[in-house]
Coordinates of C-alpha atoms and ligand atoms in Angstrom, one line a residue:
M1 CA 31.9 130.5 -118.7
A2 CA 29.8 130.2 -121.9
G3 CA 31.5 128.2 -124.6
E4 CA 34.1 126.9 -122.2
T5 CA 35.5 123.5 -123.3
F6 CA 37.5 121.0 -121.3
P7 CA 39.9 118.4 -122.5
S8 CA 38.5 114.9 -122.1
S9 CA 41.1 114.1 -119.4
T10 CA 40.3 117.2 -117.4
R11 CA 37.1 117.9 -115.5
P12 CA 35.9 121.4 -114.4
D13 CA 36.8 121.9 -110.7
S14 CA 34.1 121.8 -108.2
A15 CA 34.2 125.6 -107.6
A16 CA 33.2 126.1 -111.3
L17 CA 30.5 123.4 -111.1
V18 CA 28.7 124.8 -108.2
P19 CA 27.3 127.9 -109.9
R20 CA 26.4 125.8 -112.9
I21 CA 24.4 123.3 -110.9
A22 CA 22.8 126.2 -108.9
R23 CA 21.7 127.8 -112.2
T24 CA 20.3 124.6 -113.6
L25 CA 18.5 123.8 -110.4
R26 CA 17.0 127.3 -110.3
H27 CA 15.4 126.7 -113.7
E28 CA 14.3 123.2 -112.7
S29 CA 12.9 124.3 -109.4
L30 CA 10.8 127.0 -111.1
G31 CA 9.3 124.4 -113.5
E32 CA 8.7 122.1 -110.6
R33 CA 6.9 124.8 -108.7
L34 CA 4.6 125.4 -111.6
V35 CA 3.8 121.7 -111.9
A36 CA 3.2 121.6 -108.1
I37 CA 0.8 124.5 -108.4
V38 CA -1.2 122.7 -111.2
G39 CA -1.2 119.5 -109.1
L40 CA -2.4 121.4 -106.0
A41 CA -5.1 123.2 -107.9
A42 CA -6.4 119.7 -109.1
F43 CA -6.2 118.3 -105.6
V44 CA -8.0 121.2 -104.0
A45 CA -10.7 121.4 -106.8
G46 CA -11.2 117.7 -106.5
T47 CA -12.8 118.2 -103.1
L48 CA -15.6 120.4 -104.5
P49 CA -18.8 118.3 -104.7
R50 CA -19.9 120.1 -107.9
L51 CA -16.7 118.9 -109.7
A52 CA -17.6 115.3 -109.0
P53 CA -18.5 114.6 -112.6
Y54 CA -14.9 115.4 -113.6
D55 CA -13.4 113.1 -111.0
R56 CA -11.7 110.9 -113.6
Y57 CA -9.9 113.9 -115.2
L58 CA -8.8 115.3 -111.9
T59 CA -7.3 111.9 -110.9
L60 CA -5.6 111.7 -114.3
S61 CA -4.1 115.3 -113.8
C62 CA -2.9 114.3 -110.3
L63 CA -1.3 111.1 -111.8
A64 CA 0.4 113.2 -114.5
V65 CA 1.8 115.6 -111.9
A66 CA 3.1 112.6 -109.8
A67 CA 4.6 111.2 -113.0
V68 CA 6.5 114.4 -113.7
F69 CA 7.9 114.4 -110.1
A70 CA 8.8 110.7 -110.4
I71 CA 10.9 111.5 -113.5
R72 CA 12.5 114.4 -111.6
F73 CA 13.2 112.2 -108.6
A74 CA 14.9 109.5 -110.8
L75 CA 16.9 112.2 -112.7
R76 CA 18.1 113.8 -109.4
L77 CA 19.1 110.4 -108.0
Y78 CA 21.0 109.6 -111.2
R79 CA 22.9 112.9 -111.1
A80 CA 23.7 112.9 -107.4
P81 CA 27.3 111.8 -106.5
P82 CA 27.5 108.3 -105.1
G83 CA 27.3 107.9 -101.4
P84 CA 24.8 107.7 -98.6
E85 CA 23.9 111.4 -99.1
R86 CA 22.4 110.4 -102.4
I87 CA 19.4 109.1 -100.6
L88 CA 19.6 110.4 -97.1
N89 CA 18.9 114.1 -97.6
I90 CA 15.9 116.3 -97.2
G91 CA 15.7 117.2 -100.9
T92 CA 15.5 113.5 -102.0
F93 CA 12.9 112.9 -99.3
I94 CA 10.7 115.8 -100.6
D95 CA 11.2 114.5 -104.2
F96 CA 10.0 111.1 -103.0
L97 CA 6.9 112.5 -101.2
A98 CA 6.0 114.4 -104.3
A99 CA 6.3 111.4 -106.6
A100 CA 5.2 108.3 -104.7
P101 CA 2.2 108.7 -102.4
V102 CA -0.7 109.4 -104.9
P103 CA 0.1 106.5 -107.3
L104 CA 1.0 104.2 -104.5
A105 CA -2.4 104.9 -102.7
L106 CA -4.2 104.2 -106.0
L107 CA -2.3 101.0 -106.6
L108 CA -3.1 99.9 -103.0
G109 CA -6.8 100.3 -103.9
A110 CA -7.6 103.7 -102.1
P111 CA -10.6 105.5 -103.6
P112 CA -9.4 108.2 -106.1
D113 CA -10.7 111.1 -104.0
A114 CA -8.9 109.9 -100.9
A115 CA -5.6 109.2 -102.9
R116 CA -5.7 112.7 -104.4
L117 CA -5.5 114.2 -100.9
L118 CA -1.9 112.9 -100.7
G119 CA -1.2 115.6 -103.3
V120 CA -0.9 117.9 -100.3
F121 CA 2.8 116.9 -100.2
W122 CA 3.2 118.8 -103.5
S123 CA 3.1 122.0 -101.4
L124 CA 6.5 121.0 -100.1
K125 CA 7.8 121.6 -103.7
L126 CA 6.9 125.3 -103.3
I127 CA 9.4 125.8 -100.5
H128 CA 12.0 123.3 -101.7
F129 CA 15.3 125.2 -102.8
N130 CA 14.1 128.4 -101.1
P131 CA 17.2 130.0 -99.6
A132 CA 15.0 132.1 -97.2
L133 CA 14.1 128.8 -95.6
G134 CA 17.7 128.1 -94.7
L135 CA 17.9 131.6 -93.2
L136 CA 14.7 130.9 -91.1
A137 CA 16.2 127.5 -90.0
R138 CA 19.4 129.3 -88.8
V139 CA 17.5 132.0 -87.0
L140 CA 15.4 129.4 -85.2
S141 CA 18.5 127.4 -84.3
N142 CA 20.4 130.5 -83.1
E143 CA 17.5 131.9 -81.1
R144 CA 16.2 128.5 -79.7
Q145 CA 17.1 129.3 -76.1
P146 CA 15.2 132.6 -75.8
L147 CA 12.3 131.2 -77.9
V148 CA 12.1 128.1 -75.6
S149 CA 12.1 130.4 -72.6
V150 CA 9.2 132.5 -73.9
A151 CA 7.4 129.2 -74.8
M152 CA 7.8 128.1 -71.2
A153 CA 6.6 131.4 -69.9
F154 CA 3.6 131.0 -72.2
T155 CA 2.8 127.6 -70.8
V156 CA 3.1 128.8 -67.2
V157 CA 0.7 131.7 -68.0
L158 CA -1.7 129.3 -69.7
L159 CA -1.8 126.9 -66.7
F160 CA -2.2 129.7 -64.1
A161 CA -5.0 131.3 -66.2
A162 CA -6.8 128.0 -66.8
T163 CA -6.7 127.2 -63.1
A164 CA -8.0 130.7 -62.1
A165 CA -10.7 130.5 -64.8
F166 CA -11.7 127.0 -63.5
L167 CA -12.0 128.4 -59.9
A168 CA -13.9 131.6 -61.0
E169 CA -16.3 130.0 -63.4
R170 CA -16.9 126.4 -62.6
A171 CA -19.9 127.0 -60.4
A172 CA -21.7 129.3 -62.9
Q173 CA -20.7 127.4 -66.1
P174 CA -19.8 123.8 -65.2
E175 CA -20.1 122.6 -68.9
S176 CA -17.6 125.2 -70.1
F177 CA -15.2 125.6 -67.2
G178 CA -15.9 122.4 -65.2
S179 CA -12.3 121.0 -65.7
I180 CA -8.8 122.4 -66.3
P181 CA -8.7 121.0 -69.9
A182 CA -12.1 122.7 -70.7
A183 CA -10.8 125.9 -69.2
L184 CA -7.5 125.6 -71.1
W185 CA -9.4 125.8 -74.4
W186 CA -10.9 129.2 -73.3
T187 CA -7.4 130.3 -72.1
V188 CA -5.8 129.4 -75.4
T189 CA -8.4 131.3 -77.5
T190 CA -8.1 134.3 -75.1
I191 CA -4.3 134.5 -74.8
T192 CA -4.0 134.4 -78.6
T193 CA -6.7 137.1 -78.7
T194 CA -8.6 134.9 -81.1
G195 CA -11.7 134.9 -78.8
Y196 CA -14.2 132.5 -80.6
G197 CA -16.8 133.5 -78.1
D198 CA -17.9 129.9 -77.6
K199 CA -16.9 130.1 -73.9
V200 CA -17.2 133.5 -72.1
P201 CA -16.6 134.2 -68.4
V202 CA -19.6 135.7 -66.7
S203 CA -18.3 136.4 -63.2
F204 CA -16.5 139.7 -62.3
A205 CA -13.3 137.8 -61.4
G206 CA -13.5 135.8 -64.6
R207 CA -13.7 139.0 -66.7
L208 CA -10.9 140.6 -64.9
L209 CA -8.8 137.4 -65.5
A210 CA -9.8 137.5 -69.3
G211 CA -8.4 141.1 -69.6
A212 CA -5.2 140.1 -67.8
V213 CA -4.8 137.0 -70.0
M214 CA -5.3 139.0 -73.3
V215 CA -2.8 141.6 -72.2
S216 CA -0.1 139.1 -71.2
G217 CA -0.8 137.2 -74.5
I218 CA 0.0 140.3 -76.5
G219 CA 3.1 140.9 -74.5
L220 CA 4.4 137.3 -74.9
F221 CA 3.7 137.4 -78.7
A222 CA 5.5 140.7 -79.0
L223 CA 8.5 139.2 -77.1
W224 CA 8.5 136.3 -79.6
A225 CA 8.3 138.6 -82.6
G226 CA 11.1 140.7 -81.2
I227 CA 13.4 137.7 -80.7
L228 CA 12.8 136.5 -84.2
A229 CA 13.2 140.0 -85.7
S230 CA 16.5 140.6 -84.0
G231 CA 17.6 137.1 -84.9
F232 CA 16.9 137.8 -88.6
A233 CA 18.7 141.2 -88.4
Q234 CA 21.7 139.6 -86.7
E235 CA 21.8 136.8 -89.3
L236 CA 21.6 139.2 -92.2
R237 CA 24.3 141.4 -90.7
R238 CA 26.5 138.3 -90.3
K239 CA 25.9 137.3 -93.9
D240 CA 26.8 140.9 -95.0
F241 CA 29.9 140.8 -92.8
L242 CA 31.1 137.5 -94.3
Q243 CA 30.5 138.8 -97.8
S244 CA 32.4 142.0 -97.2
W245 CA 35.2 140.1 -95.4
E246 CA 35.8 137.9 -98.4
L247 CA 36.2 141.0 -100.6
V248 CA 38.2 143.0 -98.0
V249 CA 40.9 140.4 -97.5
Q250 CA 41.5 140.4 -101.3
L251 CA 42.3 144.2 -101.3
P252 CA 46.0 144.9 -101.3
L253 CA 45.5 148.0 -99.2
F254 CA 44.3 145.9 -96.2
R255 CA 46.7 143.0 -96.6
G256 CA 49.0 144.1 -93.8
L257 CA 46.3 144.5 -91.3
G258 CA 45.8 142.1 -88.4
A259 CA 42.5 140.2 -87.8
P260 CA 41.1 142.8 -85.3
A261 CA 41.8 145.7 -87.6
L262 CA 40.5 143.8 -90.6
S263 CA 37.2 143.0 -88.8
E264 CA 36.8 146.7 -87.9
V265 CA 37.4 147.7 -91.5
T266 CA 34.9 145.0 -92.7
R267 CA 32.2 146.2 -90.4
L268 CA 32.6 149.8 -91.8
L269 CA 32.6 148.8 -95.5
K270 CA 29.3 148.2 -97.4
A271 CA 29.2 146.0 -100.4
Q272 CA 27.5 147.6 -103.5
R273 CA 27.1 146.5 -107.1
F274 CA 26.8 148.7 -110.2
P275 CA 26.0 147.6 -113.7
A276 CA 28.4 148.6 -116.6
G277 CA 27.9 152.3 -117.6
A278 CA 26.4 153.4 -114.2
M279 CA 27.7 156.7 -112.9
I280 CA 29.1 156.1 -109.4
V281 CA 30.6 159.5 -108.6
K282 CA 29.8 162.8 -110.4
R283 CA 32.2 165.6 -110.9
G284 CA 31.4 168.7 -108.9
Q285 CA 29.3 167.0 -106.3
P286 CA 30.2 166.9 -102.6
G287 CA 31.9 163.7 -101.6
D288 CA 30.3 161.6 -98.9
S289 CA 32.1 158.3 -99.4
M290 CA 35.0 156.6 -101.1
Y291 CA 35.0 153.2 -102.9
F292 CA 37.3 150.2 -103.1
I293 CA 37.0 148.1 -106.3
A294 CA 36.5 144.4 -105.3
E295 CA 35.6 143.1 -108.7
G296 CA 35.4 144.6 -112.2
E297 CA 36.7 147.9 -113.5
A298 CA 35.8 151.6 -113.2
E299 CA 36.8 154.5 -115.4
V300 CA 37.7 157.9 -114.1
H301 CA 36.6 160.8 -116.4
T302 CA 38.7 163.8 -115.7
Q303 CA 38.6 166.9 -118.0
A304 CA 41.8 165.8 -119.7
A305 CA 41.7 162.0 -119.7
R306 CA 40.0 158.7 -119.0
I307 CA 41.8 156.4 -116.5
R308 CA 40.9 152.8 -115.9
L309 CA 41.0 151.5 -112.3
A310 CA 41.0 147.8 -111.7
A311 CA 40.1 145.5 -108.8
G312 CA 42.1 146.4 -105.7
Q313 CA 42.3 150.1 -106.5
F314 CA 40.2 152.8 -104.9
F315 CA 38.6 156.1 -105.9
G316 CA 36.5 159.0 -104.3
E317 CA 39.2 159.5 -101.6
M318 CA 40.2 163.0 -102.8
A319 CA 36.9 164.7 -101.7
L320 CA 37.2 163.1 -98.3
V321 CA 40.8 164.0 -97.8
S322 CA 40.5 167.6 -99.1
G323 CA 36.9 168.4 -98.3
E324 CA 36.6 169.8 -101.9
P325 CA 33.9 168.6 -104.4
R326 CA 34.5 165.6 -106.6
N327 CA 37.1 166.5 -109.2
A328 CA 36.2 163.8 -111.7
S329 CA 33.3 161.5 -112.6
V330 CA 33.7 157.8 -112.1
V331 CA 31.7 155.4 -114.2
A332 CA 31.5 151.5 -114.0
A333 CA 33.4 150.3 -117.1
T334 CA 32.2 146.7 -116.5
P335 CA 29.8 145.4 -113.9
V336 CA 31.6 146.3 -110.6
R337 CA 31.4 145.2 -107.0
L338 CA 32.5 148.0 -104.7
L339 CA 33.1 148.4 -101.0
R340 CA 31.8 151.8 -99.9
L341 CA 33.3 153.7 -97.0
D342 CA 31.2 156.6 -95.8
V343 CA 32.8 159.8 -94.7
V344 CA 32.0 159.3 -91.0
D345 CA 33.6 155.9 -91.0
F346 CA 36.5 157.2 -93.1
L347 CA 37.3 159.7 -90.3
G348 CA 37.0 157.0 -87.6
L349 CA 39.2 154.6 -89.6
A350 CA 41.7 157.4 -90.3
A351 CA 42.0 158.0 -86.6
N352 CA 42.4 154.3 -85.6
Q353 CA 44.5 153.3 -88.6
P354 CA 46.8 156.2 -89.5
E355 CA 48.9 154.0 -91.8
L356 CA 45.9 153.4 -94.0
L357 CA 45.2 157.2 -94.1
N358 CA 48.9 157.7 -95.1
I359 CA 48.6 155.2 -98.0
I360 CA 45.3 156.8 -99.2
Q361 CA 46.8 160.3 -99.0
A362 CA 50.0 159.3 -100.8
E363 CA 47.9 157.8 -103.6
S364 CA 45.8 161.0 -103.8
E365 CA 49.0 163.0 -104.1
R366 CA 50.5 160.7 -106.7
R367 CA 47.3 161.2 -108.7
G368 CA 48.0 164.9 -108.4
L369 CA 44.7 165.5 -106.7
A370 CA 45.7 166.3 -103.2
K371 CA 48.1 169.0 -102.2
P372 CA 51.0 167.6 -100.2
G373 CA 51.4 168.7 -96.6
Ligands
CMP401 P1 37.1 162.5 -105.8 O1 37.6 163.8 -106.2 O2 36.5 162.3 -104.5 O3 36.1 161.9 -106.9 C1 36.6 161.6 -108.2 C2 37.7 160.6 -108.1 O4 38.3 160.2 -109.2 C3 38.8 161.2 -107.2 O5 38.4 161.4 -105.9 C4 39.9 160.2 -107.4 O6 39.7 159.1 -106.6 C5 39.6 159.7 -108.9 N1 40.6 160.4 -109.8 C6 40.7 161.6 -110.2 N2 41.8 161.8 -111.0 C7 42.4 160.6 -111.1 C8 43.6 160.2 -111.7 N3 44.4 161.0 -112.4 N4 44.0 158.9 -111.5 C9 43.2 158.1 -110.8 N5 42.1 158.4 -110.2 C10 41.7 159.7 -110.3

């Protein structure tokens, strides 16, 4: 929290520190990315022959970039908690690769244009801290078995196709298809539908084979893309589920539910955020969902009064229970985090968890919005 002070004997607990560190690192990583882009531009430009007269300046720019990364590396090492993880982690390794190779190569006497090429490691700074990368790593790890199976199928198709091409074409084109390794090059460019055209089958059988290889290549790539796409979707659903679960278990309404019922509820609820002042529900409109307040406060605007609802309470249930239009507007009084339950899921939940429906109905009646009975 801004302006928060701690007595000298007390330290902020780790839960409070994590968001702070994350915020600081986000700013730092943005700066580092900008420096990396400058360095990469200097290293790429340095390979253009017409910029040879500026060789000295390009090398100086690369050294300046490496110096910035060396300072970052030292600072991060200094800040890291003691222990082997201080050095043995991927972040420190990337920091080291960004800081050391270019100056080290120059110190060891490498020509400046060759030393500058080691600036290619700065590209790693562009992906460092990227949360999407963690997601990709998890998807690859989760889906490794089907991915490896497709890779094996790919290898089998490659080998069969290269052998068939060798048999069909070796007599007519011994220089291009005279061995399996030579035929494999043609097979790889054909199966990926890259088709450089440097090797082309001329026999009828060879052309038939080329068609079959192209079609099976498309199929295998589609399979790969499908596995990755469903892996990503599954991982995102899992993330959503965990996020909702954390919020759902805090709600008093669901406290008595067992784990299976809780997980059913969690699957149905969709987490949503609204900024302060946003209209969530409008009076007179048909109701298609109800909301549980997970964080923040909402304000109900009836014709007669304004009622504050806090975290743990719900609203929007009346229209679902009675089938009538919304009888009040509900506005976010502070930034709020809500869990939305759509009408179809509300009906399903009401059928499976009648005690939840009873509580919701009782609350509606207490509010004087639903007719008893
Ligand atoms: P609904 O009619 O679907 O949409 C507006 C919501 O405001 C309503 O459901 C209730 O959830 C809520 N609401 C209306 N009047 C009150 C009240 N007196 N106290 C608390 N909540 C209310």
